[in-house]
Short mmCIF file of C-alpha atoms in Angstrom, two decimals:
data_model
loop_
_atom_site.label_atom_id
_atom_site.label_comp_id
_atom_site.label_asym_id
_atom_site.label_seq_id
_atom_site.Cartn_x
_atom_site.Cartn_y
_atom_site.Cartn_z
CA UNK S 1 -24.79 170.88 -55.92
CA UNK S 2 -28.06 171.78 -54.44
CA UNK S 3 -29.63 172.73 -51.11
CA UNK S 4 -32.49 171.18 -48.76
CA UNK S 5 -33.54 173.32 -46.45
CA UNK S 6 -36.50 173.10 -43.93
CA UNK S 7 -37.53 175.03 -40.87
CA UNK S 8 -38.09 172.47 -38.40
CA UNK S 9 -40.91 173.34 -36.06
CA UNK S 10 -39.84 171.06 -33.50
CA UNK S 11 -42.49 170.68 -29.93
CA UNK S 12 -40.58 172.84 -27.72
CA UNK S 13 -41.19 170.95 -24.45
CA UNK S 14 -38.95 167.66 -26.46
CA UNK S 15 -36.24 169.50 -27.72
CA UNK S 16 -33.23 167.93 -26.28
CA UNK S 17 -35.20 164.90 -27.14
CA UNK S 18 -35.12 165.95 -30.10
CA UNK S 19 -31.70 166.71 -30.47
CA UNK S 20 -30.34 163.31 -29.14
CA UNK S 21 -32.32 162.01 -32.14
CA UNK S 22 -30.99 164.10 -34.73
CA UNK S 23 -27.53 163.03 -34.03
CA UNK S 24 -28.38 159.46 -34.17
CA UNK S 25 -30.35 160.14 -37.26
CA UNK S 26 -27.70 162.39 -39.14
CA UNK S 27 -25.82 159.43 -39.86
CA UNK S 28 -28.14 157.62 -41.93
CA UNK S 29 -28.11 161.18 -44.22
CA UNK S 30 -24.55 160.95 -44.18
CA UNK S 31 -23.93 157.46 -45.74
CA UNK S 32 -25.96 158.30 -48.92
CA UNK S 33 -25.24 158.69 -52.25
CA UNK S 34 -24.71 162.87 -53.23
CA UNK S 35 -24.77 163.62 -49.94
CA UNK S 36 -22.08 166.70 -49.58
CA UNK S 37 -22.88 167.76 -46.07
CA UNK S 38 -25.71 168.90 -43.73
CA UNK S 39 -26.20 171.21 -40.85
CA UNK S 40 -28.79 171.28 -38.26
CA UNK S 41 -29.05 175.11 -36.40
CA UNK S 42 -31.18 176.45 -34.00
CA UNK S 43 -32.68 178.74 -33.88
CA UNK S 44 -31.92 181.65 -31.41
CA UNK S 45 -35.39 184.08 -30.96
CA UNK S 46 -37.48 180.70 -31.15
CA UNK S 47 -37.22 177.96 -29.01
CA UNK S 48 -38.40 174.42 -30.91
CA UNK S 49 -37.30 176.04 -34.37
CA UNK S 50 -34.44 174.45 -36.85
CA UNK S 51 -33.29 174.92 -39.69
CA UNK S 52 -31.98 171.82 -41.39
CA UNK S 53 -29.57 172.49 -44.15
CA UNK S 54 -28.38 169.72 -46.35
CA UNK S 55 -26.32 169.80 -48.87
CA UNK S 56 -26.79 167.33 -52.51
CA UNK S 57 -25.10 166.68 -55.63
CA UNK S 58 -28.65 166.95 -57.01
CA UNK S 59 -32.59 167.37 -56.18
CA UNK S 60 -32.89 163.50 -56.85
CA UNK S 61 -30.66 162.44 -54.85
CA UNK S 62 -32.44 163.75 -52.51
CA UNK S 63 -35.77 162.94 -53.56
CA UNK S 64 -35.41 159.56 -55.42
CA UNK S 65 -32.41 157.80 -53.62
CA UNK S 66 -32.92 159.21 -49.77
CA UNK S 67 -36.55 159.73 -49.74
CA UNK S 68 -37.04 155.75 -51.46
CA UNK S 69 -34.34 154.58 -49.41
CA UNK S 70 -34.78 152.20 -46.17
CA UNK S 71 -32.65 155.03 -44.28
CA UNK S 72 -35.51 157.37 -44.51
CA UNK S 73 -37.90 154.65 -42.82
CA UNK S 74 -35.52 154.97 -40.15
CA UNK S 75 -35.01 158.65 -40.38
CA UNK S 76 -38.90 159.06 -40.71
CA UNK S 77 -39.12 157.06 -37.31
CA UNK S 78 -36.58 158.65 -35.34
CA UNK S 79 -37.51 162.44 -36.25
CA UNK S 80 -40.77 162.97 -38.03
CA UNK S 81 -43.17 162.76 -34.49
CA UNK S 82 -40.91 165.83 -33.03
CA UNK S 83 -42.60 167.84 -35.34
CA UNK S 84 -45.52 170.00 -35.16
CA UNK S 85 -46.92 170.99 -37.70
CA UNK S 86 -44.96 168.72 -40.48
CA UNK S 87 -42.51 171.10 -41.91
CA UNK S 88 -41.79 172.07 -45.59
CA UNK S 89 -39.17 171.11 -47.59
CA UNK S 90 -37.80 173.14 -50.45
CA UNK S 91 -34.55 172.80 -52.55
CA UNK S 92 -32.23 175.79 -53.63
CA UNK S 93 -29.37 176.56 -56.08
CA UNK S 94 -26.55 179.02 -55.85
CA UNK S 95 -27.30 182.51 -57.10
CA UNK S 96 -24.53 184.64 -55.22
CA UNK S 97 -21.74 184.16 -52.78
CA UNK S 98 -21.25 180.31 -51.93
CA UNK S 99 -18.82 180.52 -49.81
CA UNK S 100 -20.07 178.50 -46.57
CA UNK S 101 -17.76 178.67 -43.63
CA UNK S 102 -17.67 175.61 -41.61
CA UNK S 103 -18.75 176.00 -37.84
CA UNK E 1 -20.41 181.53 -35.09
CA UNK E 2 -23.79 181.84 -36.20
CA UNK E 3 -25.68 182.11 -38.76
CA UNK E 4 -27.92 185.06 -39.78
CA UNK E 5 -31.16 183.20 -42.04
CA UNK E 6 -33.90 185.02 -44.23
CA UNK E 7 -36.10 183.59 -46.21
CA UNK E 8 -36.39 186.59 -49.60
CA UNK E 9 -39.69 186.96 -50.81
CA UNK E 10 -38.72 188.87 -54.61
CA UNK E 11 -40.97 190.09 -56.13
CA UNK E 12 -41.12 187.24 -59.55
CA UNK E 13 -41.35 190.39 -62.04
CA UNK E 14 -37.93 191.45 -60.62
CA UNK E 15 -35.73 188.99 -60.00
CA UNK E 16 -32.92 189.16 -62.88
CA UNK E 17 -32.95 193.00 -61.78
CA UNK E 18 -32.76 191.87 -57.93
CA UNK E 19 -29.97 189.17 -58.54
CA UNK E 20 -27.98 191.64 -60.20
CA UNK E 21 -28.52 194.42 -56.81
CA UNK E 22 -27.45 191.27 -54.72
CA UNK E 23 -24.24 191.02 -56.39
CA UNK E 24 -23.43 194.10 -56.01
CA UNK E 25 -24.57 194.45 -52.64
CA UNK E 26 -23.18 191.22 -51.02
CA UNK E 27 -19.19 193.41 -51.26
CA UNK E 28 -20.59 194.95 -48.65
CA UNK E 29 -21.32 192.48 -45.97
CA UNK E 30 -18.41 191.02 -46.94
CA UNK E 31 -16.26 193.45 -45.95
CA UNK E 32 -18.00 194.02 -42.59
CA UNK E 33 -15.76 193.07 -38.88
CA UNK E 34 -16.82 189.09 -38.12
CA UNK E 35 -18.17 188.27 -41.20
CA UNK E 36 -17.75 184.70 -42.32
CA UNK E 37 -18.84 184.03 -45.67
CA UNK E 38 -22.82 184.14 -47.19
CA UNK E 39 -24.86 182.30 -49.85
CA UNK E 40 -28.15 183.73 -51.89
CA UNK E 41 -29.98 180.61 -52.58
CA UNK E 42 -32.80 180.51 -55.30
CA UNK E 43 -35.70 178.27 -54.41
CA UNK E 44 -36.13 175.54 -57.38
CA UNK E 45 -40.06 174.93 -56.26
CA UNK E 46 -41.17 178.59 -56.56
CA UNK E 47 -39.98 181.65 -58.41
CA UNK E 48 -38.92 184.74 -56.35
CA UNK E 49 -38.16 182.81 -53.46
CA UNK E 50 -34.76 183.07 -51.95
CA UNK E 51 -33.12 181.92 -48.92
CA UNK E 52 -30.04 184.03 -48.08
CA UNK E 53 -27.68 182.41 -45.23
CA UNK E 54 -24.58 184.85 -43.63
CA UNK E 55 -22.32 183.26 -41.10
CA UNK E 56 -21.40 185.77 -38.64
CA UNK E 57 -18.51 185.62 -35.17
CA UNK E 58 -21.66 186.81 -33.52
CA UNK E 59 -24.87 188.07 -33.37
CA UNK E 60 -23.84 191.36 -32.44
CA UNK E 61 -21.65 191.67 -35.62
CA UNK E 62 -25.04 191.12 -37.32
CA UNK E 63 -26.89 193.85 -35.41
CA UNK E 64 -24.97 196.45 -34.31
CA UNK E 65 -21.85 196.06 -36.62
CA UNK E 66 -23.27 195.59 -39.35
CA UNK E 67 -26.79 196.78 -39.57
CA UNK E 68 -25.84 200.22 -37.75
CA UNK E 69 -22.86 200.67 -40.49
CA UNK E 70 -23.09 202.97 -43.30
CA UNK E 71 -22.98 199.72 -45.36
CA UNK E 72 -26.35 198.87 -44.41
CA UNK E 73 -27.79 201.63 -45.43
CA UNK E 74 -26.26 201.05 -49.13
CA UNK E 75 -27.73 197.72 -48.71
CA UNK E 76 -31.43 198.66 -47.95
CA UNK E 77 -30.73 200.96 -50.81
CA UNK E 78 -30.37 198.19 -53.23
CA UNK E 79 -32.05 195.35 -51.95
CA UNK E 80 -35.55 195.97 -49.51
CA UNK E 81 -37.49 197.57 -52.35
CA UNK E 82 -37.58 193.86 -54.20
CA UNK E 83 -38.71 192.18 -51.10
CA UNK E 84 -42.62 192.02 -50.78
CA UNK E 85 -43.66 191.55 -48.28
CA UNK E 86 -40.09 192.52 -46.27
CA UNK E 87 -38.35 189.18 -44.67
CA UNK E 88 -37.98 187.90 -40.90
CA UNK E 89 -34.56 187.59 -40.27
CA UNK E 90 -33.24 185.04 -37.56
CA UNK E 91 -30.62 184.05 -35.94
CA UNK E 92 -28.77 180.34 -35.54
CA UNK E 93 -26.14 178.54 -33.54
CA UNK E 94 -25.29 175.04 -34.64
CA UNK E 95 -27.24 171.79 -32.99
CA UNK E 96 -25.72 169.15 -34.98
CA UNK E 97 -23.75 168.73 -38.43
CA UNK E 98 -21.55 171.85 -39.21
CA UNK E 99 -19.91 170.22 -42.70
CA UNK E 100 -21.09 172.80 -45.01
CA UNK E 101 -19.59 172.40 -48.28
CA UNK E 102 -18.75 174.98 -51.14
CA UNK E 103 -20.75 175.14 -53.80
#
């Protein structure tokens, strides 16, 4: 299993906006193949910042069947204009620890 | 809960030497009042970058439990002098999501 992660920089002024979309949008993440689970946190010193967490049985599942999939035209549309500048996303494997409480 | 997030900026020379601090190190947290579980993750994109995540009761158990314990100390010990330059640390409450599965 691998990790997404991305700090979100989301426009502070539309984050509940925001919000309401990401919980329409989390389900198209949810109904794809390798996905293991996601988690969208913010941030506590910075309003408008996330961190999106989401978990993969691997980087192209990710990459190759989200990213080419028609859910991430939707996902694209729904989230991707709340953000400012675009964010990066990087992918991470287990060195130490792993054990992830749930919320 | 929250979550305590810091991006680890190792220094690439050092990592097999800092990955070996961090497992020693990470009995410590993990034996600290409202600890919930952690996870080093090492970034696939680029070398000597880590994101460590540690799931807290609170805040509070973060900063003043933790990081004005003895055990802290040991951990600066072992870990800050890998870290170049030295890490923001932040602090998250859940938005959306919250299934966070084991590695």
């Amino acid at each position: 299993m691998i990790l997404e992660a991305a700090v979100l920089p989301v426009i502070p002024a539309r984050v509940a906006e925001f919000e309401a979309a990401f919980a329409e949008a989390q389900t198209l993440i949810a109904g794809m193949p390798g996905y293991r689970g996601h988690e969208l946190q913010r941030c506590l010193e910075t309003p408008g910042r996330y961190l999106l967490l989401v978990r993969w049985d691997s980087v192209a599942d990710h990459e190759e069947g989200f990213r080419r999939s028609p859910a991430y035209q939707e996902w694209k549309r729904l989230l991707h204009h709340f953000y400012q500048p675009f964010p990066l996303v990087e992918h991470f494997t287990l060195a130490c620890g792993g054990f992830a409480a749930n919320a």
